[in-house]
Amino acid sequence: MQAMLAERVKTWTEEWKQEGRQEGESKVLRRPLTLRFGPLPSGAEQRLSQASEAELECWTDRVLDAQALDAIFADQR
């Protein structure tokens, strides 16, 4: 029983760390987007808060080259 609990705590800890990293990346990306394009519409805010780590990395790469906010969030295909 103790081993199962210890494993579960380890799993939860890793999940919390991942959530914290994603939240931090989202916050860091939000600042240059706001500085470049002005206040973000609610749809953009929602996408940032729900994004995966891969999406956040992709969008961060696009900040310097995108001519419009829509280009940041364009489909990755």
XYZ file of N, CA and C in Angstrom, residues 44-71:
84
model
N -7.811 34.287 -27.829
C -6.364 34.091 -27.738
C -5.961 33.749 -26.305
N -6.557 34.437 -25.347
C -6.282 34.150 -23.935
C -6.642 32.698 -23.609
N -7.774 32.264 -24.112
C -8.226 30.900 -23.855
C -7.274 29.885 -24.488
N -6.847 30.142 -25.697
C -5.910 29.222 -26.357
C -4.596 29.138 -25.593
N -4.119 30.275 -25.102
C -2.885 30.272 -24.327
C -3.035 29.453 -23.049
N -4.143 29.605 -22.384
C -4.333 28.909 -21.108
C -4.552 27.410 -21.283
N -4.982 26.977 -22.466
C -5.269 25.565 -22.696
C -4.233 24.872 -23.585
N -3.191 25.585 -23.963
C -2.225 25.057 -24.929
C -1.323 23.984 -24.344
N -0.913 23.104 -25.221
C 0.080 22.098 -24.852
C 1.467 22.746 -24.893
N 2.433 22.039 -24.373
C 3.798 22.542 -24.400
C 4.280 22.716 -25.842
N 3.950 21.779 -26.711
C 4.358 21.856 -28.117
C 3.735 23.074 -28.811
N 2.469 23.337 -28.538
C 1.813 24.508 -29.139
C 2.472 25.794 -28.659
N 2.745 25.886 -27.366
C 3.379 27.086 -26.821
C 4.747 27.322 -27.450
N 5.513 26.258 -27.648
C 6.819 26.391 -28.289
C 6.683 26.871 -29.727
N 5.743 26.321 -30.445
C 5.508 26.720 -31.835
C 5.116 28.193 -31.913
N 4.193 28.586 -31.081
C 3.719 29.976 -31.085
C 4.830 30.941 -30.678
N 5.666 30.530 -29.741
C 6.779 31.373 -29.317
C 7.730 31.603 -30.481
N 7.968 30.576 -31.285
C 8.839 30.714 -32.450
C 8.272 31.693 -33.474
N 6.981 31.848 -33.513
C 6.332 32.701 -34.511
C 6.241 34.175 -34.111
N 6.521 34.504 -32.873
C 6.309 35.872 -32.375
C 7.076 36.902 -33.189
N 8.299 36.635 -33.536
C 9.114 37.635 -34.216
C 8.727 37.857 -35.671
N 8.218 36.836 -36.328
C 7.938 36.929 -37.760
C 6.486 37.211 -38.115
N 5.573 36.921 -37.232
C 4.147 37.053 -37.549
C 3.759 38.513 -37.757
N 2.980 38.747 -38.798
C 2.502 40.093 -39.088
C 1.187 40.412 -38.383
N 0.490 39.364 -37.937
C -0.796 39.539 -37.259
C -0.949 38.456 -36.193
N -1.767 38.730 -35.213
C -1.997 37.769 -34.128
C -2.520 36.439 -34.659
N -3.373 36.478 -35.661
C -3.914 35.256 -36.246
C -2.806 34.343 -36.779
N -1.734 34.938 -37.261
C -0.626 34.131 -37.799
C 0.081 33.343 -36.698
